[in-house]
PDB file of C-alpha atoms in Angstrom:
ATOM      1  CA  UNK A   1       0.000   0.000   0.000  1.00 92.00           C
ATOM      2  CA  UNK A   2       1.356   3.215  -0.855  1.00 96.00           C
ATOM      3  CA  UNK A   3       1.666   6.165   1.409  1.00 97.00           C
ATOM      4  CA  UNK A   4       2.602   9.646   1.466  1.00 98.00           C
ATOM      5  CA  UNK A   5       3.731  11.248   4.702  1.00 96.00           C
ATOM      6  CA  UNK A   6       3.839  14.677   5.334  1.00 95.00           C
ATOM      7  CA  UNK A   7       4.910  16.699   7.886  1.00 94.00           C
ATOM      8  CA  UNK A   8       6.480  20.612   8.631  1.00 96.00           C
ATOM      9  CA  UNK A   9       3.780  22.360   8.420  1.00 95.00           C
ATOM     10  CA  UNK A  10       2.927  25.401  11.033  1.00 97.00           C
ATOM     11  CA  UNK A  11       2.478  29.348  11.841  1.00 98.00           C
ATOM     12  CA  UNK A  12       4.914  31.740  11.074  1.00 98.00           C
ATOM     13  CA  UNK A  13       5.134  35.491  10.576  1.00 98.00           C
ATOM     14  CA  UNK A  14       5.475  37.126   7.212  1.00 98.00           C
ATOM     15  CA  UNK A  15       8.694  36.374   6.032  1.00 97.00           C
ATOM     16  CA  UNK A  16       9.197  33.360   7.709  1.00 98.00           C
ATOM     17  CA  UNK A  17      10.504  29.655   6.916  1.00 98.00           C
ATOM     18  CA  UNK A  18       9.267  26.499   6.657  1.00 98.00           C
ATOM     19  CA  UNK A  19      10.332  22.944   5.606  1.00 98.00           C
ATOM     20  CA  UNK A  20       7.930  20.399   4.691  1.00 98.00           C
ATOM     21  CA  UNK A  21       8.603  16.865   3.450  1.00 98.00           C
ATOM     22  CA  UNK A  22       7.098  14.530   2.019  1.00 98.00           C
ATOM     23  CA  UNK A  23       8.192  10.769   2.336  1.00 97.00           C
ATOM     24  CA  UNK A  24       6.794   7.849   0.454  1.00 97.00           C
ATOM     25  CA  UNK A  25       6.633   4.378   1.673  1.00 97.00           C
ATOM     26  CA  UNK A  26       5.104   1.525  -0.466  1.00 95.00           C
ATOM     27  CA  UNK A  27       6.166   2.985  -3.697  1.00 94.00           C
ATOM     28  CA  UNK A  28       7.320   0.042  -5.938  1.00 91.00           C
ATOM     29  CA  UNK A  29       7.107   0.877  -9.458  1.00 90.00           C
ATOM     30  CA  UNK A  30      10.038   2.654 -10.433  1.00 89.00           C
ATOM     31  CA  UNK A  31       9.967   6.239 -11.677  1.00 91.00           C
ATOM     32  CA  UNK A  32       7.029   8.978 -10.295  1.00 93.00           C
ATOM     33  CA  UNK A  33       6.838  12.622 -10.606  1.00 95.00           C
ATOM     34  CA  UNK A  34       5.971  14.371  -6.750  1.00 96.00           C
ATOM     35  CA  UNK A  35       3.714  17.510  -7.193  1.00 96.00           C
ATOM     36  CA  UNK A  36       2.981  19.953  -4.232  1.00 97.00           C
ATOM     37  CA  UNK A  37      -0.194  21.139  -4.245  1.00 97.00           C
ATOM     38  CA  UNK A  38      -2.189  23.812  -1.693  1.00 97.00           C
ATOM     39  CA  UNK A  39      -5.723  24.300  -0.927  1.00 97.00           C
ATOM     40  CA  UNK A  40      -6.946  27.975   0.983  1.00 96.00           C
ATOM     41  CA  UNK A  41     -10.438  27.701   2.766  1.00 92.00           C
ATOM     42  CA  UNK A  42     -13.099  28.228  -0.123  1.00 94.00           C
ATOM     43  CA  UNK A  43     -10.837  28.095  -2.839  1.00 96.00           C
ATOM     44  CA  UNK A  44      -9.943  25.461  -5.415  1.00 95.00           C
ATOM     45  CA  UNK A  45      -6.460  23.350  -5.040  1.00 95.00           C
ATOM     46  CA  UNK A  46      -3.659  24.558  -7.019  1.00 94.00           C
ATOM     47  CA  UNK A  47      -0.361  23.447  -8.237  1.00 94.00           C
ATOM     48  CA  UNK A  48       2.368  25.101  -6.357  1.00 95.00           C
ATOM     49  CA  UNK A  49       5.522  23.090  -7.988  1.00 95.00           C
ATOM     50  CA  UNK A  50       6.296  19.578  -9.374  1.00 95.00           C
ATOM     51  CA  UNK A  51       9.605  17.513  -9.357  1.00 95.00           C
ATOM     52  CA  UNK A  52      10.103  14.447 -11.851  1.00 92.00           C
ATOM     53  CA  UNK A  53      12.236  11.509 -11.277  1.00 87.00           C
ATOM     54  CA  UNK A  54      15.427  12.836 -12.485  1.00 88.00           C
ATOM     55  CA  UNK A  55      14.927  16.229 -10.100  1.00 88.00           C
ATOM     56  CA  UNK A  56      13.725  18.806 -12.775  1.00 91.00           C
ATOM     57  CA  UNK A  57      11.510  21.537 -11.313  1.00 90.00           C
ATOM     58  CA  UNK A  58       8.606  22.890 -12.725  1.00 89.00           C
ATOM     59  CA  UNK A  59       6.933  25.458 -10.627  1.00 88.00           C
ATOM     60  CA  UNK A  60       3.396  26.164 -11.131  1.00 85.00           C
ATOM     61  CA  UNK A  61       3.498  29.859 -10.148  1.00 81.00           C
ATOM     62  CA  UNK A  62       5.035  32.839 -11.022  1.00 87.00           C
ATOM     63  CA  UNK A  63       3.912  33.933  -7.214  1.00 89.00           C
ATOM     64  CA  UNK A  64       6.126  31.147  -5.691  1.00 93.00           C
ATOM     65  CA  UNK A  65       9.495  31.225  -8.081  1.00 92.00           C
ATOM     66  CA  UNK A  66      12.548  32.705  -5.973  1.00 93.00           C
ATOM     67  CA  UNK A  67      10.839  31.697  -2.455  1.00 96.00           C
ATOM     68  CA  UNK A  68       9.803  28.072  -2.805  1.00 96.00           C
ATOM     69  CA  UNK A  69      12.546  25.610  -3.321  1.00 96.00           C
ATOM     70  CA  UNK A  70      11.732  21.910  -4.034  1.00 96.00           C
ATOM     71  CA  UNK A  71      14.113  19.283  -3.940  1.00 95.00           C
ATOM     72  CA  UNK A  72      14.054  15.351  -4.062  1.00 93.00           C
ATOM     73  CA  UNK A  73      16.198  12.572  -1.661  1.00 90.00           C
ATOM     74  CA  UNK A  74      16.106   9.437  -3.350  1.00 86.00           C
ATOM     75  CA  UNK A  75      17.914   7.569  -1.276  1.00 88.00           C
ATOM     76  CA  UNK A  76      15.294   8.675   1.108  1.00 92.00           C
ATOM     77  CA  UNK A  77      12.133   8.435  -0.763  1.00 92.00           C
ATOM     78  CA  UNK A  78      11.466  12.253   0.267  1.00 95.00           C
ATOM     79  CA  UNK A  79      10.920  15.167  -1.049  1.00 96.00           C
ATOM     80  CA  UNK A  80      11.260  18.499   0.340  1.00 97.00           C
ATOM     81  CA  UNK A  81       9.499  21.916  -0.226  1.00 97.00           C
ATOM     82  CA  UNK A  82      11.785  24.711   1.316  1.00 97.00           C
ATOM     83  CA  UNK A  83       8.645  27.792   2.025  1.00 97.00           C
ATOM     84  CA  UNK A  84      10.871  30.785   2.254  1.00 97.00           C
ATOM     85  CA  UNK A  85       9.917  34.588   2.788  1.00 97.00           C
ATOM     86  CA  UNK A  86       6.368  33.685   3.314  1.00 98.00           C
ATOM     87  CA  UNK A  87       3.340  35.899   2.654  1.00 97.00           C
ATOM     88  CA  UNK A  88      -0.663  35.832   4.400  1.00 97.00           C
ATOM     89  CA  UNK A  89      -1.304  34.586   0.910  1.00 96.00           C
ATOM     90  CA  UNK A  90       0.581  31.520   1.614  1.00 97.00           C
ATOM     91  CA  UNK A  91      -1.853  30.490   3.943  1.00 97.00           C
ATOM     92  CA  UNK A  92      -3.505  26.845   2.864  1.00 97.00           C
ATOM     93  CA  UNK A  93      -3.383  23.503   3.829  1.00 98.00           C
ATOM     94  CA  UNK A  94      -0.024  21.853   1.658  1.00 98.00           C
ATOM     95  CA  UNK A  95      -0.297  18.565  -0.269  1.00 98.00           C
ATOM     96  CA  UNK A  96       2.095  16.494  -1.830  1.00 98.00           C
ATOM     97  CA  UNK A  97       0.797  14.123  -4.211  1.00 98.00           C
ATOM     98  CA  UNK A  98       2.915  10.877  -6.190  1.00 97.00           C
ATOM     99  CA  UNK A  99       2.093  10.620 -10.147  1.00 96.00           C
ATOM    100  CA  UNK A 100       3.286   7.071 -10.957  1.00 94.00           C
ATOM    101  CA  UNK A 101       5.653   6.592 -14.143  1.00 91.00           C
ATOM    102  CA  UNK A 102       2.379   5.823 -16.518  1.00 92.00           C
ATOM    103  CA  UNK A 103       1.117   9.451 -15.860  1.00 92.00           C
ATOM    104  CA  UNK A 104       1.548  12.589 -16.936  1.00 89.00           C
ATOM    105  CA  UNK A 105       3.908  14.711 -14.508  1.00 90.00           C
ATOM    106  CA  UNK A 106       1.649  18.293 -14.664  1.00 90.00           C
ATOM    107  CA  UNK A 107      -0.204  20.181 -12.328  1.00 88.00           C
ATOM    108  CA  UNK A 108      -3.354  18.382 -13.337  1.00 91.00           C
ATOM    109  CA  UNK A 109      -4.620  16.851 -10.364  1.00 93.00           C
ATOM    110  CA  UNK A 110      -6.422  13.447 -12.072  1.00 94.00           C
ATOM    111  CA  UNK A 111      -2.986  12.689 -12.886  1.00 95.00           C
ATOM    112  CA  UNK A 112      -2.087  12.177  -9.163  1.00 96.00           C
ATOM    113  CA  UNK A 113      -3.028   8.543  -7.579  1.00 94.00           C
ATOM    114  CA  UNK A 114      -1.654   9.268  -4.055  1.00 97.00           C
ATOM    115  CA  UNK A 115      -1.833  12.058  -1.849  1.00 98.00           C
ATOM    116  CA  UNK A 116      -0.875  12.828   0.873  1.00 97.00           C
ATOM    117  CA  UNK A 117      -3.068  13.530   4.998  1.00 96.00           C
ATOM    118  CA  UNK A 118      -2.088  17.708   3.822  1.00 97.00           C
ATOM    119  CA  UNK A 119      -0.003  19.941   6.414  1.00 97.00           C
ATOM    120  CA  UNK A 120      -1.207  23.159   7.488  1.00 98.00           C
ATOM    121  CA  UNK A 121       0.971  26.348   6.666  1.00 98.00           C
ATOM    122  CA  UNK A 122      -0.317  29.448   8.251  1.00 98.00           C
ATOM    123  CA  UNK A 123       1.307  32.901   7.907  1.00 98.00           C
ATOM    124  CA  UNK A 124       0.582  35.760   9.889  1.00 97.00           C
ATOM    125  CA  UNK A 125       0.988  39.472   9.382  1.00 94.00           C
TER     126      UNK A 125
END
């Protein structure tokens, strides 16, 4: 059974840090393609940034680019988002999400077949 485990989430202030990872267990099939996703209350869930198998970044906003850093451990079966100089606007619940090697590594989330619980990243002014 395949799993996604998340965890770093949390409050900071505006311009603040976070580090959230994203470890899969259960993963068997060879090549995947990790997207991080985020979800504010009443709003639909966006792409924020996806990493393929060989560690090429594609980063869904133009918002994001220069302050979110995502970066993939092999070895470790985790992947990291690195949430720098954070805004109010950053405020959502964070998934990461596992696109197996038969699917399409986008920010189109049918492509996704495992997701992850979601951390919670809350920025105050």
């Amino acid at each position: 059974q395949v799993q996604l485990m998340e965890s770093g989430g949390g409050s900071v202030q505006a311009g603040g840090s976070l580090r959230l990872s994203c470890t899969v267990f259960g993963y068997s099939y060879g090549s995947y393609c990790m997207g991080w996703f985020r979800q504010a209350p009443g709003e639909e869930r966006e792409g924020v940034v996806l990493i393929n198998d060989d560690g090429t970044a594609n980063y869904a906003s133009d918002s994001v680019k220069g302050r979110f850093t995502v970066s993939k451990d092999n070895a470790k079966n985790t992947v990291v988002l690195e949430v720098n100089s954070l805004k109010p606007e950053d405020t959502a619940m964070y998934y990461c999400a596992l696109a197996g090697w038969w699917r399409s590594c986008s920010n189109d989330r049918s492509q996704y077949d495992y997701w992850g619980q979601g951390t919670q990243v809350t920025v105050s002014s």
